[in-house]
């Protein structure tokens, strides 16, 4: 792909948390598909060919590993002990290294809270690399706001919560929301930004400093 095509294309990362049909529905023509560890097996089982399968593959059986290696266009394996990053972070770093600036992460949450929280922190890493990362699961969509973000109504995710990823987020102003804010400061440990609702077709979040998690969810 050319540099311009990479800027426009998406890298979809399927990792080893909870996945289902909803995750397959996220696929679009032209997506670059990465399977991380058990996420690669999920893709293969659902007749989706990963462009890249990577990880230490300590969560798959030998038979599953054989299917992955025979199906994936490219395979990258690493030692489960002698590595610095989780398989998910390795996948995000590979997507960035290959030039993708739009990345979607699926299967980021499962039974391990530490892995889930670590995956949320990858939003900051992607931002530092001038990339847009979105985390999606069956009930949530998580993005990062650093200055201004337009949010459209989505019946799938009716609730919108704002939580700081830095100690403070300053100058938060909301337009089109049921509960407006004007030049507000949100601090870690406060629940002020939880469970808002869009009342306009499109809402806007403005802020002046900090990093703000924008979490869209449903019950």
PDB file of C-alpha atoms in Angstrom:
ATOM      1  CA  UNK A   1       0.000   0.000   0.000  1.00  0.00           C
ATOM      2  CA  UNK A   2       1.074   3.602  -0.537  1.00  0.00           C
ATOM      3  CA  UNK A   3       1.538   5.928   2.440  1.00  0.00           C
ATOM      4  CA  UNK A   4      -1.777   7.619   1.595  1.00  0.00           C
ATOM      5  CA  UNK A   5      -3.593   4.277   1.444  1.00  0.00           C
ATOM      6  CA  UNK A   6      -2.178   3.278   4.835  1.00  0.00           C
ATOM      7  CA  UNK A   7      -3.405   6.547   6.329  1.00  0.00           C
ATOM      8  CA  UNK A   8      -6.917   5.746   5.090  1.00  0.00           C
ATOM      9  CA  UNK A   9      -6.992   1.968   5.679  1.00  0.00           C
ATOM     10  CA  UNK A  10      -7.739   0.337   9.015  1.00  0.00           C
ATOM     11  CA  UNK A  11      -5.833  -2.323  10.851  1.00  0.00           C
ATOM     12  CA  UNK A  12      -8.226  -4.597  12.754  1.00  0.00           C
ATOM     13  CA  UNK A  13      -6.603  -6.493  15.614  1.00  0.00           C
ATOM     14  CA  UNK A  14      -8.354  -9.553  17.010  1.00  0.00           C
ATOM     15  CA  UNK A  15      -6.804 -10.489  20.318  1.00  0.00           C
ATOM     16  CA  UNK A  16      -7.392 -13.166  22.946  1.00  0.00           C
ATOM     17  CA  UNK A  17     -10.276 -11.808  25.034  1.00  0.00           C
ATOM     18  CA  UNK A  18     -14.008 -12.237  24.521  1.00  0.00           C
ATOM     19  CA  UNK A  19     -14.938 -12.409  20.846  1.00  0.00           C
ATOM     20  CA  UNK A  20     -18.144 -13.289  19.001  1.00  0.00           C
ATOM     21  CA  UNK A  21     -20.198 -12.637  15.890  1.00  0.00           C
ATOM     22  CA  UNK A  22     -20.262  -8.927  16.752  1.00  0.00           C
ATOM     23  CA  UNK A  23     -16.497  -8.839  16.169  1.00  0.00           C
ATOM     24  CA  UNK A  24     -16.856 -10.336  12.687  1.00  0.00           C
ATOM     25  CA  UNK A  25     -19.485  -7.698  11.877  1.00  0.00           C
ATOM     26  CA  UNK A  26     -16.775  -5.030  12.276  1.00  0.00           C
ATOM     27  CA  UNK A  27     -14.917  -6.294   9.194  1.00  0.00           C
ATOM     28  CA  UNK A  28     -14.966  -4.139   6.072  1.00  0.00           C
ATOM     29  CA  UNK A  29     -13.405  -4.502   2.643  1.00  0.00           C
ATOM     30  CA  UNK A  30      -9.843  -3.248   2.617  1.00  0.00           C
ATOM     31  CA  UNK A  31      -9.148  -3.866   6.319  1.00  0.00           C
ATOM     32  CA  UNK A  32      -5.740  -5.240   7.263  1.00  0.00           C
ATOM     33  CA  UNK A  33      -6.468  -8.104   9.666  1.00  0.00           C
ATOM     34  CA  UNK A  34      -4.157  -9.048  12.526  1.00  0.00           C
ATOM     35  CA  UNK A  35      -4.764 -12.018  14.813  1.00  0.00           C
ATOM     36  CA  UNK A  36      -2.925 -11.977  18.137  1.00  0.00           C
ATOM     37  CA  UNK A  37      -2.511 -15.375  19.807  1.00  0.00           C
ATOM     38  CA  UNK A  38      -6.007 -16.847  20.426  1.00  0.00           C
ATOM     39  CA  UNK A  39      -7.497 -14.056  18.308  1.00  0.00           C
ATOM     40  CA  UNK A  40      -5.798 -15.602  15.278  1.00  0.00           C
ATOM     41  CA  UNK A  41      -7.496 -18.927  16.003  1.00  0.00           C
ATOM     42  CA  UNK A  42     -10.868 -17.150  16.282  1.00  0.00           C
ATOM     43  CA  UNK A  43     -10.359 -15.708  12.798  1.00  0.00           C
ATOM     44  CA  UNK A  44      -9.306 -19.035  11.284  1.00  0.00           C
ATOM     45  CA  UNK A  45     -12.261 -20.837  12.878  1.00  0.00           C
ATOM     46  CA  UNK A  46     -14.574 -18.282  11.262  1.00  0.00           C
ATOM     47  CA  UNK A  47     -12.986 -18.600   7.806  1.00  0.00           C
ATOM     48  CA  UNK A  48     -11.241 -15.224   7.951  1.00  0.00           C
ATOM     49  CA  UNK A  49      -7.659 -15.154   6.695  1.00  0.00           C
ATOM     50  CA  UNK A  50      -5.364 -13.004   8.852  1.00  0.00           C
ATOM     51  CA  UNK A  51      -2.864 -10.903   6.964  1.00  0.00           C
ATOM     52  CA  UNK A  52      -0.666 -11.290  10.048  1.00  0.00           C
ATOM     53  CA  UNK A  53      -0.853 -13.766  12.937  1.00  0.00           C
ATOM     54  CA  UNK A  54       1.493 -13.054  15.833  1.00  0.00           C
ATOM     55  CA  UNK A  55       2.245 -13.744  19.471  1.00  0.00           C
ATOM     56  CA  UNK A  56       3.711 -16.428  21.673  1.00  0.00           C
ATOM     57  CA  UNK A  57       0.647 -18.620  20.989  1.00  0.00           C
ATOM     58  CA  UNK A  58       0.689 -20.063  24.503  1.00  0.00           C
ATOM     59  CA  UNK A  59      -3.134 -20.024  24.525  1.00  0.00           C
ATOM     60  CA  UNK A  60      -3.697 -22.306  21.546  1.00  0.00           C
ATOM     61  CA  UNK A  61      -3.305 -26.057  21.061  1.00  0.00           C
ATOM     62  CA  UNK A  62      -0.797 -27.612  18.636  1.00  0.00           C
ATOM     63  CA  UNK A  63      -3.640 -28.384  16.222  1.00  0.00           C
ATOM     64  CA  UNK A  64      -4.889 -24.798  16.391  1.00  0.00           C
ATOM     65  CA  UNK A  65      -1.347 -23.532  15.843  1.00  0.00           C
ATOM     66  CA  UNK A  66      -1.034 -25.728  12.770  1.00  0.00           C
ATOM     67  CA  UNK A  67      -4.245 -24.278  11.303  1.00  0.00           C
ATOM     68  CA  UNK A  68      -3.084 -20.741  12.039  1.00  0.00           C
ATOM     69  CA  UNK A  69       0.321 -21.287  10.414  1.00  0.00           C
ATOM     70  CA  UNK A  70      -1.301 -22.840   7.331  1.00  0.00           C
ATOM     71  CA  UNK A  71      -3.902 -20.067   6.967  1.00  0.00           C
ATOM     72  CA  UNK A  72      -2.256 -16.765   7.886  1.00  0.00           C
ATOM     73  CA  UNK A  73      -0.539 -14.871   5.087  1.00  0.00           C
ATOM     74  CA  UNK A  74       2.275 -13.941   7.476  1.00  0.00           C
ATOM     75  CA  UNK A  75       3.232 -15.557  10.780  1.00  0.00           C
ATOM     76  CA  UNK A  76       5.337 -13.932  13.498  1.00  0.00           C
ATOM     77  CA  UNK A  77       6.093 -15.917  16.651  1.00  0.00           C
ATOM     78  CA  UNK A  78       7.954 -14.916  19.798  1.00  0.00           C
ATOM     79  CA  UNK A  79       9.130 -16.595  22.975  1.00  0.00           C
ATOM     80  CA  UNK A  80       6.488 -16.498  25.761  1.00  0.00           C
ATOM     81  CA  UNK A  81       9.099 -15.607  28.385  1.00  0.00           C
ATOM     82  CA  UNK A  82      11.736 -13.565  26.568  1.00  0.00           C
ATOM     83  CA  UNK A  83       9.500 -10.717  25.420  1.00  0.00           C
ATOM     84  CA  UNK A  84       8.727  -7.239  26.750  1.00  0.00           C
ATOM     85  CA  UNK A  85       5.116  -6.743  25.628  1.00  0.00           C
ATOM     86  CA  UNK A  86       1.831  -8.586  25.716  1.00  0.00           C
ATOM     87  CA  UNK A  87       0.647 -10.111  22.454  1.00  0.00           C
ATOM     88  CA  UNK A  88      -1.918  -7.316  22.152  1.00  0.00           C
ATOM     89  CA  UNK A  89       0.655  -4.565  22.543  1.00  0.00           C
ATOM     90  CA  UNK A  90       2.921  -6.369  20.096  1.00  0.00           C
ATOM     91  CA  UNK A  91       0.055  -6.361  17.580  1.00  0.00           C
ATOM     92  CA  UNK A  92      -0.612  -2.638  18.081  1.00  0.00           C
ATOM     93  CA  UNK A  93       3.080  -1.864  17.695  1.00  0.00           C
ATOM     94  CA  UNK A  94       3.245  -3.940  14.514  1.00  0.00           C
ATOM     95  CA  UNK A  95       0.231  -2.122  13.055  1.00  0.00           C
ATOM     96  CA  UNK A  96       1.871   1.229  13.780  1.00  0.00           C
ATOM     97  CA  UNK A  97       5.244   0.042  12.450  1.00  0.00           C
ATOM     98  CA  UNK A  98       3.579  -1.011   9.199  1.00  0.00           C
ATOM     99  CA  UNK A  99       2.198   2.485   8.731  1.00  0.00           C
ATOM    100  CA  UNK A 100      -1.442   2.161   9.774  1.00  0.00           C
ATOM    101  CA  UNK A 101      -2.861   5.245  11.462  1.00  0.00           C
ATOM    102  CA  UNK A 102      -6.371   3.886  12.100  1.00  0.00           C
ATOM    103  CA  UNK A 103      -6.448   0.851  14.359  1.00  0.00           C
ATOM    104  CA  UNK A 104      -9.398  -1.036  15.861  1.00  0.00           C
ATOM    105  CA  UNK A 105      -8.792  -3.449  18.732  1.00  0.00           C
ATOM    106  CA  UNK A 106     -11.293  -6.271  19.301  1.00  0.00           C
ATOM    107  CA  UNK A 107     -11.231  -8.859  22.080  1.00  0.00           C
ATOM    108  CA  UNK A 108      -9.343  -6.543  24.430  1.00  0.00           C
ATOM    109  CA  UNK A 109     -11.363  -7.595  27.500  1.00  0.00           C
ATOM    110  CA  UNK A 110     -11.799 -10.978  29.123  1.00  0.00           C
ATOM    111  CA  UNK A 111     -11.334 -12.425  32.585  1.00  0.00           C
ATOM    112  CA  UNK A 112      -7.989 -10.714  33.267  1.00  0.00           C
ATOM    113  CA  UNK A 113      -8.536  -7.162  34.575  1.00  0.00           C
ATOM    114  CA  UNK A 114      -4.799  -6.433  34.365  1.00  0.00           C
ATOM    115  CA  UNK A 115      -4.740  -7.243  30.654  1.00  0.00           C
ATOM    116  CA  UNK A 116      -7.921  -5.254  30.047  1.00  0.00           C
ATOM    117  CA  UNK A 117      -6.600  -2.168  31.825  1.00  0.00           C
ATOM    118  CA  UNK A 118      -3.265  -2.516  30.062  1.00  0.00           C
ATOM    119  CA  UNK A 119      -5.100  -2.582  26.735  1.00  0.00           C
ATOM    120  CA  UNK A 120      -6.927   0.637  27.622  1.00  0.00           C
ATOM    121  CA  UNK A 121      -3.534   2.230  28.280  1.00  0.00           C
ATOM    122  CA  UNK A 122      -2.566   1.374  24.694  1.00  0.00           C
ATOM    123  CA  UNK A 123      -4.812   4.264  23.643  1.00  0.00           C
ATOM    124  CA  UNK A 124      -2.168   6.581  25.053  1.00  0.00           C
ATOM    125  CA  UNK A 125       0.657   4.793  23.258  1.00  0.00           C
ATOM    126  CA  UNK A 126      -1.182   5.013  19.939  1.00  0.00           C
ATOM    127  CA  UNK A 127      -1.854   8.722  20.484  1.00  0.00           C
ATOM    128  CA  UNK A 128       1.849   9.334  21.126  1.00  0.00           C
ATOM    129  CA  UNK A 129       2.518   7.748  17.728  1.00  0.00           C
ATOM    130  CA  UNK A 130      -0.068  10.005  16.007  1.00  0.00           C
ATOM    131  CA  UNK A 131      -2.436   7.075  15.535  1.00  0.00           C
ATOM    132  CA  UNK A 132      -6.129   6.680  16.226  1.00  0.00           C
ATOM    133  CA  UNK A 133      -6.942   3.571  18.277  1.00  0.00           C
ATOM    134  CA  UNK A 134     -10.492   2.455  19.053  1.00  0.00           C
ATOM    135  CA  UNK A 135     -11.287  -0.436  21.397  1.00  0.00           C
ATOM    136  CA  UNK A 136     -14.579  -2.221  20.726  1.00  0.00           C
ATOM    137  CA  UNK A 137     -16.286  -5.115  22.456  1.00  0.00           C
ATOM    138  CA  UNK A 138     -19.879  -6.321  22.468  1.00  0.00           C
ATOM    139  CA  UNK A 139     -20.990  -3.678  24.968  1.00  0.00           C
ATOM    140  CA  UNK A 140     -18.457  -0.846  24.758  1.00  0.00           C
ATOM    141  CA  UNK A 141     -16.498   1.422  22.447  1.00  0.00           C
ATOM    142  CA  UNK A 142     -13.529   3.335  23.888  1.00  0.00           C
ATOM    143  CA  UNK A 143     -11.659   6.201  22.261  1.00  0.00           C
ATOM    144  CA  UNK A 144      -9.327   8.950  23.408  1.00  0.00           C
ATOM    145  CA  UNK A 145     -10.053  12.671  23.225  1.00  0.00           C
ATOM    146  CA  UNK A 146      -7.115  15.079  23.354  1.00  0.00           C
ATOM    147  CA  UNK A 147      -8.687  18.359  22.180  1.00  0.00           C
ATOM    148  CA  UNK A 148     -12.015  17.979  20.351  1.00  0.00           C
ATOM    149  CA  UNK A 149     -14.153  14.986  19.393  1.00  0.00           C
ATOM    150  CA  UNK A 150     -17.443  14.784  17.500  1.00  0.00           C
ATOM    151  CA  UNK A 151     -19.731  11.966  18.645  1.00  0.00           C
ATOM    152  CA  UNK A 152     -22.726  10.748  16.660  1.00  0.00           C
ATOM    153  CA  UNK A 153     -25.776   9.094  18.189  1.00  0.00           C
ATOM    154  CA  UNK A 154     -25.520   5.314  18.034  1.00  0.00           C
ATOM    155  CA  UNK A 155     -28.424   3.132  19.236  1.00  0.00           C
ATOM    156  CA  UNK A 156     -25.969   0.321  19.926  1.00  0.00           C
ATOM    157  CA  UNK A 157     -24.137   2.410  22.550  1.00  0.00           C
ATOM    158  CA  UNK A 158     -26.594   4.921  24.093  1.00  0.00           C
ATOM    159  CA  UNK A 159     -24.509   5.906  27.139  1.00  0.00           C
ATOM    160  CA  UNK A 160     -21.376   8.034  27.003  1.00  0.00           C
ATOM    161  CA  UNK A 161     -18.952   8.336  29.908  1.00  0.00           C
ATOM    162  CA  UNK A 162     -15.913  10.576  30.199  1.00  0.00           C
ATOM    163  CA  UNK A 163     -13.050   9.483  32.453  1.00  0.00           C
ATOM    164  CA  UNK A 164      -9.578  11.034  32.728  1.00  0.00           C
ATOM    165  CA  UNK A 165      -6.564   9.034  31.629  1.00  0.00           C
ATOM    166  CA  UNK A 166      -4.344  11.741  33.123  1.00  0.00           C
ATOM    167  CA  UNK A 167      -4.597  13.063  36.687  1.00  0.00           C
ATOM    168  CA  UNK A 168      -6.693  15.977  35.446  1.00  0.00           C
ATOM    169  CA  UNK A 169      -8.491  16.917  32.258  1.00  0.00           C
ATOM    170  CA  UNK A 170      -9.224  20.635  32.041  1.00  0.00           C
ATOM    171  CA  UNK A 171     -11.568  22.827  30.041  1.00  0.00           C
ATOM    172  CA  UNK A 172     -14.160  20.119  29.331  1.00  0.00           C
ATOM    173  CA  UNK A 173     -17.149  21.562  27.467  1.00  0.00           C
ATOM    174  CA  UNK A 174     -19.979  19.404  26.134  1.00  0.00           C
ATOM    175  CA  UNK A 175     -22.409  20.371  23.375  1.00  0.00           C
ATOM    176  CA  UNK A 176     -25.480  18.305  22.479  1.00  0.00           C
ATOM    177  CA  UNK A 177     -25.449  16.248  25.687  1.00  0.00           C
ATOM    178  CA  UNK A 178     -28.240  15.845  28.255  1.00  0.00           C
ATOM    179  CA  UNK A 179     -25.914  16.917  31.043  1.00  0.00           C
ATOM    180  CA  UNK A 180     -23.757  19.778  29.740  1.00  0.00           C
ATOM    181  CA  UNK A 181     -20.397  20.865  31.100  1.00  0.00           C
ATOM    182  CA  UNK A 182     -18.648  24.191  30.552  1.00  0.00           C
ATOM    183  CA  UNK A 183     -14.921  24.552  31.108  1.00  0.00           C
ATOM    184  CA  UNK A 184     -15.078  21.805  33.724  1.00  0.00           C
ATOM    185  CA  UNK A 185     -12.164  19.945  35.273  1.00  0.00           C
ATOM    186  CA  UNK A 186     -12.392  16.155  35.584  1.00  0.00           C
ATOM    187  CA  UNK A 187     -10.052  14.421  38.005  1.00  0.00           C
ATOM    188  CA  UNK A 188      -9.144  10.772  38.467  1.00  0.00           C
ATOM    189  CA  UNK A 189     -11.402   9.296  41.147  1.00  0.00           C
ATOM    190  CA  UNK A 190     -14.406  11.479  40.277  1.00  0.00           C
ATOM    191  CA  UNK A 191     -17.585  10.003  38.755  1.00  0.00           C
ATOM    192  CA  UNK A 192     -18.851  13.324  37.361  1.00  0.00           C
ATOM    193  CA  UNK A 193     -18.431  12.251  33.734  1.00  0.00           C
ATOM    194  CA  UNK A 194     -20.122   8.854  33.960  1.00  0.00           C
ATOM    195  CA  UNK A 195     -23.306   7.899  32.054  1.00  0.00           C
ATOM    196  CA  UNK A 196     -24.231  10.907  29.944  1.00  0.00           C
ATOM    197  CA  UNK A 197     -26.562  10.738  26.923  1.00  0.00           C
ATOM    198  CA  UNK A 198     -26.570  12.505  23.566  1.00  0.00           C
ATOM    199  CA  UNK A 199     -29.727  14.494  22.865  1.00  0.00           C
ATOM    200  CA  UNK A 200     -28.548  16.026  19.569  1.00  0.00           C
ATOM    201  CA  UNK A 201     -27.777  13.868  16.519  1.00  0.00           C
ATOM    202  CA  UNK A 202     -24.142  14.891  16.924  1.00  0.00           C
ATOM    203  CA  UNK A 203     -22.440  16.038  20.096  1.00  0.00           C
ATOM    204  CA  UNK A 204     -19.063  17.669  20.574  1.00  0.00           C
ATOM    205  CA  UNK A 205     -16.533  17.264  23.352  1.00  0.00           C
ATOM    206  CA  UNK A 206     -14.045  20.109  23.788  1.00  0.00           C
ATOM    207  CA  UNK A 207     -11.119  20.132  26.216  1.00  0.00           C
ATOM    208  CA  UNK A 208      -7.962  22.165  26.724  1.00  0.00           C
ATOM    209  CA  UNK A 209      -5.501  19.791  28.418  1.00  0.00           C
ATOM    210  CA  UNK A 210      -5.052  16.176  29.449  1.00  0.00           C
ATOM    211  CA  UNK A 211      -6.185  12.857  27.987  1.00  0.00           C
ATOM    212  CA  UNK A 212      -9.848  11.892  28.220  1.00  0.00           C
ATOM    213  CA  UNK A 213     -11.350   8.424  27.764  1.00  0.00           C
ATOM    214  CA  UNK A 214     -14.644   8.546  25.855  1.00  0.00           C
ATOM    215  CA  UNK A 215     -16.515   5.346  26.638  1.00  0.00           C
ATOM    216  CA  UNK A 216     -19.730   4.527  24.794  1.00  0.00           C
ATOM    217  CA  UNK A 217     -21.659   1.623  26.296  1.00  0.00           C
ATOM    218  CA  UNK A 218     -24.914  -0.228  26.739  1.00  0.00           C
ATOM    219  CA  UNK A 219     -26.403  -2.248  29.605  1.00  0.00           C
TER     220      UNK A 219
END
